[in-house]
Amino acid sequence: MTQQRNEWPLWEIFIRGQHGMSHRHVGSLHAADSETAILNARDVYTRRNEGVSIWVVQAQQITASSPSDKGPLYEPSEAKVYRHPSFFDIPKEVGAM
Amino acid sequence: MYAQMVKSEATQEDPEKLAAFQARIDAGEKIEPKDWMPVGYRKTLIRQIGQHAHSEIVGQLPEGNWITRAPTLERKAILLAKVQDEAGHGLYLYCAAETLGVTRDELTEMLLDGRMKYSSIFNYPTLTWADMGAVGWLVDGAAIMNQVPLQRTSYGPYSRAMIRICKEESFHQRQGFDIMMKMASGTEAQMRMAQNALDRFWYPALMMFGPSDKDSVHSEQSMRWKIKMNTNDELRQKFVDQTVPQAEYLGLTVPDDKLVWNEEKNGYDFSEPDWNEFFDVIQGNGPCNTDRLAARNKAWDDGAWVREGLMAHATKKSAMKVAAE
Ligand SMILES: [Fe+2]
Ligand SMILES: [Fe+2]
Ligand SMILES: [Fe+2]
């Protein structure tokens, strides 16, 4: 198609489901700007009281790790088993720790 | 089922990569947008999710037809909420399709100029209020049959969209059945209306699952890729087995002389729909194809000034913000 498109940008939507919870990614939508993105997010993602707070982030502003980085990115932490408490055996007599 | 006869694409790629990909799917892993995937997988999914999204959007029209004429304010509010949900379903699915590298406008254009299809069911008219009952009960009922297993589909964004949608669907089916109960236990005229709605929607609802397995050429690859979870006939059988007792409860008659319980297979034997009619509707010759596409095209054209206006406003505002900094 030769026609120049002027599509509304894509926004990623994050919603806090309840007080005390962190925001969670729920999906995305198109909107001309951040204000209308929030209004649209309310209509699209909180029709049944699913949220108490909405974040919108323009999708193109997000930098994501690439799946092929999986090895180099996460391998260093896999080697450090001592970071988990179960690495250490503490005698029963010591009690809760 | 909202995606019928989705053509699956053959794939010619590195056999090693293909095998590794298939192994991930067999292991129940989800494929995410940035992962490597076969071209055929991507293309088939765009077609299937796109068709599904278009069905949700076009599917608003037959029900929207009755919003202003609902018999009570409560029914009107309920129907409005139901139709709004369908708009939401369309949006969840468009977003899932967009993660595969197609834009929203491309998808919209392909619907509007007929390159992409939507479910045959929405090319039938809704003539009476009882049709709102029949649509919720049968059409959403058939959609649920198909969508529940698709929650386990291999493509992550599609699976997540399906999970959201399934949470909302049982409200749709129940409000439809509720309308049917009211009509079927009402006056004689209401009862007739309910029966008439069932008569008109029964076979089109059966067609939603797509052609018979023996004529369904695209299933195998899609099933291996877990973008199709059951065969058309399996789902149709399940739907009939679930729905016939519900019709009996309503005191309505399923319009099929051959309908009979088959002890051996533990399911009903039933007549297949008229497949010539099905292919004809898919080709664009159903009772409402022209109306539906005209309505979508009009909405798109009439909305152009809103899309452009909001975009111009957003551009101006961000330019002012930059200037102020
Ligand atoms: Fe839906
Ligand atoms: Fe639907
Ligand atoms: Fe629905």
CSV table of C-alpha atoms and ligand atoms in Angstrom, one decimal:
chain,number,residue,atom,x,y,z
A,1,MET,CA,0.0,0.0,0.0
A,2,THR,CA,1.4,3.3,-1.0
A,3,GLN,CA,-0.9,5.5,1.1
A,4,GLN,CA,1.0,7.1,3.9
A,5,ARG,CA,-0.4,5.8,7.2
A,6,ASN,CA,-0.8,7.9,10.3
A,7,GLU,CA,-1.7,5.2,12.8
A,8,TRP,CA,-2.3,6.0,16.5
A,9,PRO,CA,0.8,4.8,18.4
A,10,LEU,CA,0.7,1.6,20.4
A,11,TRP,CA,0.7,1.8,24.2
A,12,GLU,CA,1.4,-1.0,26.6
A,13,ILE,CA,-1.0,-1.1,29.5
A,14,PHE,CA,-0.1,-1.9,33.1
A,15,ILE,CA,-2.7,-2.2,35.8
A,16,ARG,CA,-2.6,-2.4,39.6
A,17,GLY,CA,-5.3,-4.9,40.4
A,18,GLN,CA,-5.7,-4.1,44.1
A,19,HIS,CA,-4.2,-1.9,46.6
A,20,GLY,CA,-0.8,-3.3,47.7
A,21,MET,CA,-0.1,-5.2,44.5
A,22,SER,CA,2.3,-4.1,41.8
A,23,HIS,CA,1.2,-3.0,38.4
A,24,ARG,CA,1.0,-5.9,35.9
A,25,HIS,CA,1.2,-5.8,32.1
A,26,VAL,CA,-2.3,-6.6,30.8
A,27,GLY,CA,-2.1,-5.9,27.1
A,28,SER,CA,-1.8,-3.0,24.7
A,29,LEU,CA,-4.0,-0.6,22.7
A,30,HIS,CA,-3.7,2.3,20.3
A,31,ALA,CA,-4.4,5.9,21.3
A,32,ALA,CA,-3.3,9.3,20.0
A,33,ASP,CA,-1.8,10.4,23.3
A,34,SER,CA,-1.2,9.3,26.9
A,35,GLU,CA,-4.5,10.8,28.2
A,36,THR,CA,-6.6,9.0,25.7
A,37,ALA,CA,-4.6,5.9,26.2
A,38,ILE,CA,-5.6,5.9,29.9
A,39,LEU,CA,-9.3,6.5,28.9
A,40,ASN,CA,-9.2,3.6,26.4
A,41,ALA,CA,-7.4,1.4,28.9
A,42,ARG,CA,-10.1,2.0,31.4
A,43,ASP,CA,-12.7,0.9,28.8
A,44,VAL,CA,-10.8,-2.0,27.4
A,45,TYR,CA,-9.1,-3.5,30.5
A,46,THR,CA,-11.1,-2.5,33.6
A,47,ARG,CA,-14.7,-3.1,32.6
A,48,ARG,CA,-15.1,-5.4,35.6
A,49,ASN,CA,-13.3,-3.5,38.3
A,50,GLU,CA,-10.0,-5.1,37.4
A,51,GLY,CA,-7.9,-2.2,38.5
A,52,VAL,CA,-7.3,0.7,40.9
A,53,SER,CA,-4.5,2.3,38.9
A,54,ILE,CA,-3.4,2.4,35.3
A,55,TRP,CA,0.0,3.0,33.7
A,56,VAL,CA,0.4,3.6,30.0
A,57,VAL,CA,3.8,3.4,28.2
A,58,GLN,CA,4.3,3.9,24.6
A,59,ALA,CA,5.4,0.6,23.2
A,60,GLN,CA,8.3,2.0,21.2
A,61,GLN,CA,9.8,3.4,24.4
A,62,ILE,CA,10.3,-0.1,25.8
A,63,THR,CA,13.6,-1.9,25.4
A,64,ALA,CA,13.3,-5.6,25.7
A,65,SER,CA,16.0,-8.2,26.1
A,66,SER,CA,16.3,-10.5,23.1
A,67,PRO,CA,15.5,-14.2,23.4
A,68,SER,CA,19.0,-15.2,22.1
A,69,ASP,CA,20.6,-13.4,25.1
A,70,LYS,CA,19.0,-15.9,27.4
A,71,GLY,CA,22.3,-17.7,28.0
A,72,PRO,CA,24.7,-14.9,28.7
A,73,LEU,CA,22.1,-12.8,30.5
A,74,TYR,CA,21.0,-15.3,33.1
A,75,GLU,CA,23.8,-17.8,33.3
A,76,PRO,CA,25.8,-15.9,35.9
A,77,SER,CA,22.9,-16.1,38.4
A,78,GLU,CA,22.4,-19.8,37.8
A,79,ALA,CA,26.0,-20.4,39.1
A,80,LYS,CA,25.4,-18.7,42.4
A,81,VAL,CA,23.3,-21.3,44.3
A,82,TYR,CA,24.5,-19.9,47.6
A,83,ARG,CA,22.2,-17.0,47.1
A,84,HIS,CA,19.3,-19.3,48.1
A,85,PRO,CA,18.9,-19.9,51.8
A,86,SER,CA,18.4,-23.7,51.2
A,87,PHE,CA,22.2,-23.8,50.3
A,88,PHE,CA,23.0,-23.7,54.0
A,89,ASP,CA,22.3,-26.5,56.5
A,90,ILE,CA,21.4,-25.1,59.9
A,91,PRO,CA,21.1,-27.6,62.7
A,92,LYS,CA,17.6,-28.1,64.1
A,93,GLU,CA,18.7,-27.0,67.6
A,94,VAL,CA,19.3,-23.5,66.4
A,95,GLY,CA,15.6,-23.0,65.8
A,96,ALA,CA,13.8,-20.9,63.3
A,97,MET,CA,16.2,-18.9,61.0
B,1,MET,CA,-15.7,-20.9,16.3
B,2,TYR,CA,-14.8,-17.5,14.9
B,3,ALA,CA,-12.0,-18.6,12.6
B,4,GLN,CA,-13.2,-20.9,9.9
B,5,MET,CA,-11.2,-22.6,7.2
B,6,VAL,CA,-8.0,-20.7,8.1
B,7,LYS,CA,-5.6,-21.6,5.3
B,8,SER,CA,-2.4,-22.9,6.8
B,9,GLU,CA,0.9,-22.0,5.2
B,10,ALA,CA,3.5,-24.5,4.2
B,11,THR,CA,6.9,-23.8,5.5
B,12,GLN,CA,10.3,-24.3,3.8
B,13,GLU,CA,13.0,-23.6,6.3
B,14,ASP,CA,16.0,-25.1,8.0
B,15,PRO,CA,14.7,-28.6,9.2
B,16,GLU,CA,16.9,-28.3,12.3
B,17,LYS,CA,15.3,-25.0,13.4
B,18,LEU,CA,11.9,-26.4,12.5
B,19,ALA,CA,12.5,-29.5,14.7
B,20,ALA,CA,13.7,-27.4,17.6
B,21,PHE,CA,10.6,-25.2,17.3
B,22,GLN,CA,8.3,-28.2,17.2
B,23,ALA,CA,10.0,-29.6,20.2
B,24,ARG,CA,9.3,-26.4,22.2
B,25,ILE,CA,5.7,-26.7,21.3
B,26,ASP,CA,5.5,-30.4,22.1
B,27,ALA,CA,7.0,-29.5,25.5
B,28,GLY,CA,4.2,-27.1,26.1
B,29,GLU,CA,6.4,-24.0,26.0
B,30,LYS,CA,4.8,-20.7,24.8
B,31,ILE,CA,6.2,-19.0,21.8
B,32,GLU,CA,6.6,-15.3,22.4
B,33,PRO,CA,6.8,-12.4,19.8
B,34,LYS,CA,10.5,-12.1,19.6
B,35,ASP,CA,11.2,-15.8,19.4
B,36,TRP,CA,12.2,-17.5,16.1
B,37,MET,CA,9.2,-19.0,14.4
B,38,PRO,CA,8.5,-20.5,11.0
B,39,VAL,CA,7.1,-18.1,8.4
B,40,GLY,CA,4.1,-20.4,8.0
B,41,TYR,CA,3.4,-20.3,11.7
B,42,ARG,CA,3.4,-16.6,11.7
B,43,LYS,CA,1.3,-16.2,8.6
B,44,THR,CA,-1.3,-18.8,9.7
B,45,LEU,CA,-1.6,-17.1,13.1
B,46,ILE,CA,-2.0,-13.6,11.6
B,47,ARG,CA,-4.8,-15.0,9.4
B,48,GLN,CA,-6.5,-16.9,12.2
B,49,ILE,CA,-6.2,-14.2,15.0
B,50,GLY,CA,-7.1,-11.5,12.4
B,51,GLN,CA,-10.2,-13.4,11.4
B,52,HIS,CA,-11.1,-14.0,15.0
B,53,ALA,CA,-10.7,-10.3,15.8
B,54,HIS,CA,-12.8,-9.3,12.7
B,55,SER,CA,-15.5,-11.7,13.9
B,56,GLU,CA,-15.7,-10.0,17.3
B,57,ILE,CA,-16.0,-6.6,15.7
B,58,VAL,CA,-18.5,-7.5,12.9
B,59,GLY,CA,-20.3,-9.6,15.5
B,60,GLN,CA,-21.3,-6.4,17.3
B,61,LEU,CA,-23.6,-5.5,14.3
B,62,PRO,CA,-26.4,-8.1,14.6
B,63,GLU,CA,-26.7,-7.4,18.3
B,64,GLY,CA,-26.2,-3.7,18.1
B,65,ASN,CA,-29.3,-3.8,15.9
B,66,TRP,CA,-31.4,-4.4,19.0
B,67,ILE,CA,-29.8,-2.1,21.6
B,68,THR,CA,-32.3,0.7,20.9
B,69,ARG,CA,-35.2,-1.7,20.8
B,70,ALA,CA,-34.5,-3.8,23.9
B,71,PRO,CA,-37.8,-4.5,25.7
B,72,THR,CA,-36.6,-3.0,29.1
B,73,LEU,CA,-34.0,-0.6,30.3
B,74,GLU,CA,-32.3,-3.5,32.1
B,75,ARG,CA,-32.1,-5.6,29.0
B,76,LYS,CA,-30.8,-2.7,27.1
B,77,ALA,CA,-28.0,-2.0,29.6
B,78,ILE,CA,-27.1,-5.7,29.6
B,79,LEU,CA,-27.0,-5.9,25.8
B,80,LEU,CA,-24.9,-2.8,25.7
B,81,ALA,CA,-22.4,-4.2,28.1
B,82,LYS,CA,-22.3,-7.5,26.1
B,83,VAL,CA,-21.7,-5.7,22.8
B,84,GLN,CA,-19.0,-3.5,24.5
B,85,ASP,CA,-17.3,-6.7,25.6
B,86,GLU,CA,-17.2,-7.9,22.0
B,87,ALA,CA,-15.4,-4.7,21.0
B,88,GLY,CA,-12.9,-5.4,23.8
B,89,HIS,CA,-12.4,-9.0,22.5
B,90,GLY,CA,-11.7,-7.6,19.0
B,91,LEU,CA,-9.1,-5.2,20.5
B,92,TYR,CA,-7.3,-7.9,22.6
B,93,LEU,CA,-7.1,-10.0,19.5
B,94,TYR,CA,-5.9,-7.3,17.1
B,95,CYS,CA,-3.1,-6.5,19.6
B,96,ALA,CA,-2.1,-10.2,19.7
B,97,ALA,CA,-2.0,-10.2,15.9
B,98,GLU,CA,0.0,-7.0,15.8
B,99,THR,CA,2.8,-8.7,17.8
B,100,LEU,CA,3.3,-10.9,14.7
B,101,GLY,CA,4.3,-7.9,12.6
B,102,VAL,CA,1.1,-6.7,10.9
B,103,THR,CA,-0.3,-3.3,11.7
B,104,ARG,CA,-3.8,-2.5,12.9
B,105,ASP,CA,-4.5,-0.4,9.8
B,106,GLU,CA,-3.4,-3.3,7.5
B,107,LEU,CA,-5.7,-5.7,9.3
B,108,THR,CA,-8.6,-3.2,9.2
B,109,GLU,CA,-8.1,-2.5,5.5
B,110,MET,CA,-8.0,-6.3,4.7
B,111,LEU,CA,-11.4,-6.6,6.5
B,112,LEU,CA,-12.9,-3.6,4.7
B,113,ASP,CA,-11.9,-4.7,1.2
B,114,GLY,CA,-12.8,-8.3,1.8
B,115,ARG,CA,-9.3,-9.8,1.7
B,116,MET,CA,-9.8,-11.2,5.2
B,117,LYS,CA,-12.9,-13.0,6.4
B,118,TYR,CA,-15.0,-13.1,9.5
B,119,SER,CA,-17.2,-15.8,10.8
B,120,SER,CA,-20.1,-16.8,8.5
B,121,ILE,CA,-22.5,-16.6,11.5
B,122,PHE,CA,-22.6,-12.8,11.5
B,123,ASN,CA,-24.0,-12.7,7.9
B,124,TYR,CA,-27.4,-13.8,9.2
B,125,PRO,CA,-30.0,-11.2,10.3
B,126,THR,CA,-31.4,-10.7,13.8
B,127,LEU,CA,-35.1,-10.3,13.1
B,128,THR,CA,-36.7,-10.4,16.5
B,129,TRP,CA,-35.8,-9.9,20.2
B,130,ALA,CA,-35.7,-13.6,20.6
B,131,ASP,CA,-32.7,-13.6,18.3
B,132,MET,CA,-30.7,-11.8,21.0
B,133,GLY,CA,-31.5,-14.8,23.2
B,134,ALA,CA,-30.5,-17.3,20.4
B,135,VAL,CA,-27.3,-15.4,19.6
B,136,GLY,CA,-26.1,-15.3,23.2
B,137,TRP,CA,-27.1,-18.9,23.9
B,138,LEU,CA,-26.0,-20.5,20.6
B,139,VAL,CA,-23.4,-18.2,19.0
B,140,ASP,CA,-21.5,-17.3,22.1
B,141,GLY,CA,-22.0,-20.9,23.3
B,142,ALA,CA,-20.3,-22.2,20.1
B,143,ALA,CA,-17.6,-19.6,20.5
B,144,ILE,CA,-16.9,-20.7,24.0
B,145,MET,CA,-16.5,-24.3,22.8
B,146,ASN,CA,-13.8,-23.2,20.6
B,147,GLN,CA,-12.2,-20.6,22.7
B,148,VAL,CA,-11.8,-22.6,25.9
B,149,PRO,CA,-9.2,-25.0,24.4
B,150,LEU,CA,-7.5,-22.1,22.6
B,151,GLN,CA,-6.4,-20.8,26.0
B,152,ARG,CA,-3.7,-23.5,25.7
B,153,THR,CA,-2.6,-22.4,22.3
B,154,SER,CA,1.2,-22.3,21.7
B,155,TYR,CA,1.4,-18.6,20.9
B,156,GLY,CA,1.7,-16.6,24.1
B,157,PRO,CA,-0.2,-13.4,23.2
B,158,TYR,CA,-3.0,-15.3,21.6
B,159,SER,CA,-3.3,-17.6,24.6
B,160,ARG,CA,-3.4,-14.6,27.0
B,161,ALA,CA,-6.1,-12.9,24.9
B,162,MET,CA,-8.1,-16.1,24.9
B,163,ILE,CA,-7.9,-16.3,28.7
B,164,ARG,CA,-9.2,-12.8,29.1
B,165,ILE,CA,-12.0,-13.5,26.6
B,166,CYS,CA,-13.1,-16.7,28.2
B,167,LYS,CA,-13.5,-15.0,31.5
B,168,GLU,CA,-16.1,-12.7,29.9
B,169,GLU,CA,-17.9,-15.1,27.7
B,170,SER,CA,-20.0,-17.0,30.1
B,171,PHE,CA,-21.9,-13.8,31.0
B,172,HIS,CA,-22.7,-13.6,27.3
B,173,GLN,CA,-24.1,-17.1,27.0
B,174,ARG,CA,-26.0,-16.8,30.2
B,175,GLN,CA,-27.7,-13.5,29.3
B,176,GLY,CA,-28.8,-15.1,26.1
B,177,PHE,CA,-30.2,-18.2,27.8
B,178,ASP,CA,-31.9,-15.9,30.2
B,179,ILE,CA,-33.7,-14.1,27.4
B,180,MET,CA,-34.6,-17.5,25.9
B,181,MET,CA,-36.1,-18.7,29.2
B,182,LYS,CA,-38.2,-15.6,29.5
B,183,MET,CA,-39.5,-15.9,25.9
B,184,ALA,CA,-40.0,-19.7,26.1
B,185,SER,CA,-42.1,-19.4,29.3
B,186,GLY,CA,-44.0,-16.3,28.1
B,187,THR,CA,-47.1,-15.9,25.9
B,188,GLU,CA,-47.7,-18.1,23.0
B,189,ALA,CA,-46.4,-15.5,20.6
B,190,GLN,CA,-43.2,-15.2,22.6
B,191,MET,CA,-42.8,-18.9,22.6
B,192,ARG,CA,-43.2,-19.0,18.8
B,193,MET,CA,-40.6,-16.2,18.5
B,194,ALA,CA,-38.2,-18.3,20.6
B,195,GLN,CA,-38.8,-21.4,18.5
B,196,ASN,CA,-38.4,-19.4,15.3
B,197,ALA,CA,-35.1,-18.0,16.5
B,198,LEU,CA,-33.8,-21.5,17.3
B,199,ASP,CA,-35.0,-22.7,13.9
B,200,ARG,CA,-33.0,-20.0,12.1
B,201,PHE,CA,-29.9,-20.1,14.2
B,202,TRP,CA,-29.4,-23.8,14.8
B,203,TYR,CA,-27.6,-24.7,11.5
B,204,PRO,CA,-25.7,-21.5,11.1
B,205,ALA,CA,-24.4,-22.1,14.7
B,206,LEU,CA,-23.3,-25.6,13.7
B,207,MET,CA,-21.5,-24.1,10.7
B,208,MET,CA,-19.4,-21.9,13.0
B,209,PHE,CA,-17.1,-24.9,13.6
B,210,GLY,CA,-16.1,-25.0,10.0
B,211,PRO,CA,-16.5,-27.8,7.4
B,212,SER,CA,-16.5,-31.5,8.3
B,213,ASP,CA,-13.2,-33.0,9.1
B,214,LYS,CA,-13.1,-35.0,5.9
B,215,ASP,CA,-13.2,-31.7,3.9
B,216,SER,CA,-11.0,-29.7,6.3
B,217,VAL,CA,-7.7,-29.5,4.5
B,218,HIS,CA,-5.8,-27.1,6.8
B,219,SER,CA,-6.1,-28.8,10.1
B,220,GLU,CA,-3.2,-31.0,10.5
B,221,GLN,CA,-0.3,-28.6,10.5
B,222,SER,CA,-2.3,-26.2,12.7
B,223,MET,CA,-2.9,-28.9,15.2
B,224,ARG,CA,0.8,-29.8,15.3
B,225,TRP,CA,1.6,-26.2,16.0
B,226,LYS,CA,-1.1,-26.0,18.6
B,227,ILE,CA,-2.9,-23.1,17.0
B,228,LYS,CA,-5.9,-25.4,16.5
B,229,MET,CA,-6.7,-27.6,19.4
B,230,ASN,CA,-9.6,-29.8,18.3
B,231,THR,CA,-11.0,-30.9,15.0
B,232,ASN,CA,-14.1,-29.2,13.7
B,233,ASP,CA,-16.3,-32.3,14.1
B,234,GLU,CA,-15.1,-32.9,17.7
B,235,LEU,CA,-16.2,-29.4,18.7
B,236,ARG,CA,-19.5,-29.6,16.8
B,237,GLN,CA,-20.4,-32.9,18.5
B,238,LYS,CA,-19.6,-31.4,21.9
B,239,PHE,CA,-21.7,-28.4,21.2
B,240,VAL,CA,-24.7,-30.5,20.1
B,241,ASP,CA,-24.4,-32.7,23.1
B,242,GLN,CA,-24.4,-29.7,25.4
B,243,THR,CA,-27.1,-27.7,23.7
B,244,VAL,CA,-29.8,-30.3,23.0
B,245,PRO,CA,-30.7,-30.8,26.7
B,246,GLN,CA,-30.8,-27.0,27.1
B,247,ALA,CA,-33.3,-26.7,24.3
B,248,GLU,CA,-35.4,-29.5,25.9
B,249,TYR,CA,-35.3,-27.5,29.2
B,250,LEU,CA,-36.7,-24.5,27.3
B,251,GLY,CA,-39.4,-26.7,25.8
B,252,LEU,CA,-38.1,-25.9,22.3
B,253,THR,CA,-37.5,-28.3,19.4
B,254,VAL,CA,-34.2,-28.5,17.7
B,255,PRO,CA,-35.0,-28.4,14.0
B,256,ASP,CA,-33.6,-31.8,13.0
B,257,ASP,CA,-35.7,-34.9,12.4
B,258,LYS,CA,-32.6,-37.1,12.5
B,259,LEU,CA,-31.5,-35.9,15.9
B,260,VAL,CA,-31.3,-39.0,18.2
B,261,TRP,CA,-29.2,-40.1,21.2
B,262,ASN,CA,-26.6,-42.7,20.3
B,263,GLU,CA,-25.9,-44.8,23.3
B,264,GLU,CA,-22.9,-46.4,21.7
B,265,LYS,CA,-20.9,-43.2,21.0
B,266,ASN,CA,-22.5,-41.5,24.1
B,267,GLY,CA,-23.5,-38.5,22.0
B,268,TYR,CA,-26.2,-37.4,19.6
B,269,ASP,CA,-26.5,-38.3,16.0
B,270,PHE,CA,-27.5,-35.2,14.1
B,271,SER,CA,-27.9,-33.7,10.6
B,272,GLU,CA,-25.0,-31.8,9.1
B,273,PRO,CA,-25.7,-28.2,8.0
B,274,ASP,CA,-26.1,-27.4,4.3
B,275,TRP,CA,-22.5,-27.0,3.4
B,276,ASN,CA,-23.3,-25.4,0.1
B,277,GLU,CA,-25.0,-22.6,2.0
B,278,PHE,CA,-21.9,-22.3,4.2
B,279,PHE,CA,-19.5,-22.0,1.3
B,280,ASP,CA,-21.9,-19.5,-0.4
B,281,VAL,CA,-22.0,-17.3,2.8
B,282,ILE,CA,-18.2,-17.5,3.0
B,283,GLN,CA,-18.0,-16.4,-0.6
B,284,GLY,CA,-20.0,-13.3,0.3
B,285,ASN,CA,-23.5,-14.3,-0.7
B,286,GLY,CA,-25.1,-14.6,2.7
B,287,PRO,CA,-28.2,-12.6,3.6
B,288,CYS,CA,-26.2,-9.8,5.3
B,289,ASN,CA,-22.6,-9.9,3.9
B,290,THR,CA,-23.1,-6.6,1.9
B,291,ASP,CA,-24.7,-4.8,4.8
B,292,ARG,CA,-22.1,-5.9,7.3
B,293,LEU,CA,-19.2,-4.8,5.2
B,294,ALA,CA,-20.9,-1.6,4.2
B,295,ALA,CA,-21.5,-0.8,7.9
B,296,ARG,CA,-17.9,-1.4,8.8
B,297,ASN,CA,-16.7,0.7,5.9
B,298,LYS,CA,-19.0,3.5,6.8
B,299,ALA,CA,-17.9,3.5,10.4
B,300,TRP,CA,-14.2,3.6,9.3
B,301,ASP,CA,-14.9,6.5,6.9
B,302,ASP,CA,-17.1,8.4,9.2
B,303,GLY,CA,-14.5,8.0,12.0
B,304,ALA,CA,-11.6,9.4,9.9
B,305,TRP,CA,-11.9,12.9,11.2
B,306,VAL,CA,-11.8,11.7,14.7
B,307,ARG,CA,-8.7,9.7,14.2
B,308,GLU,CA,-7.0,12.5,12.3
B,309,GLY,CA,-8.2,15.2,14.7
B,310,LEU,CA,-6.9,13.4,17.8
B,311,MET,CA,-3.6,12.7,16.1
B,312,ALA,CA,-3.2,16.3,15.0
B,313,HIS,CA,-4.0,17.4,18.6
B,314,ALA,CA,-1.5,15.0,20.1
B,315,THR,CA,1.2,16.1,17.7
B,316,LYS,CA,0.6,19.8,18.4
B,317,LYS,CA,0.6,19.2,22.1
B,318,SER,CA,3.8,17.3,22.2
B,319,ALA,CA,5.4,20.0,20.0
B,320,MET,CA,4.3,22.6,22.5
B,321,LYS,CA,5.7,20.6,25.3
B,322,VAL,CA,9.1,20.2,23.6
B,323,ALA,CA,9.1,24.0,22.9
B,324,ALA,CA,8.4,24.7,26.6
B,325,GLU,CA,11.3,22.6,27.8
C,1,FE,FE,-16.4,-12.4,22.1
C,2,FE,FE,-18.5,-13.3,20.5
C,3,FE,FE,-19.3,-13.1,23.4
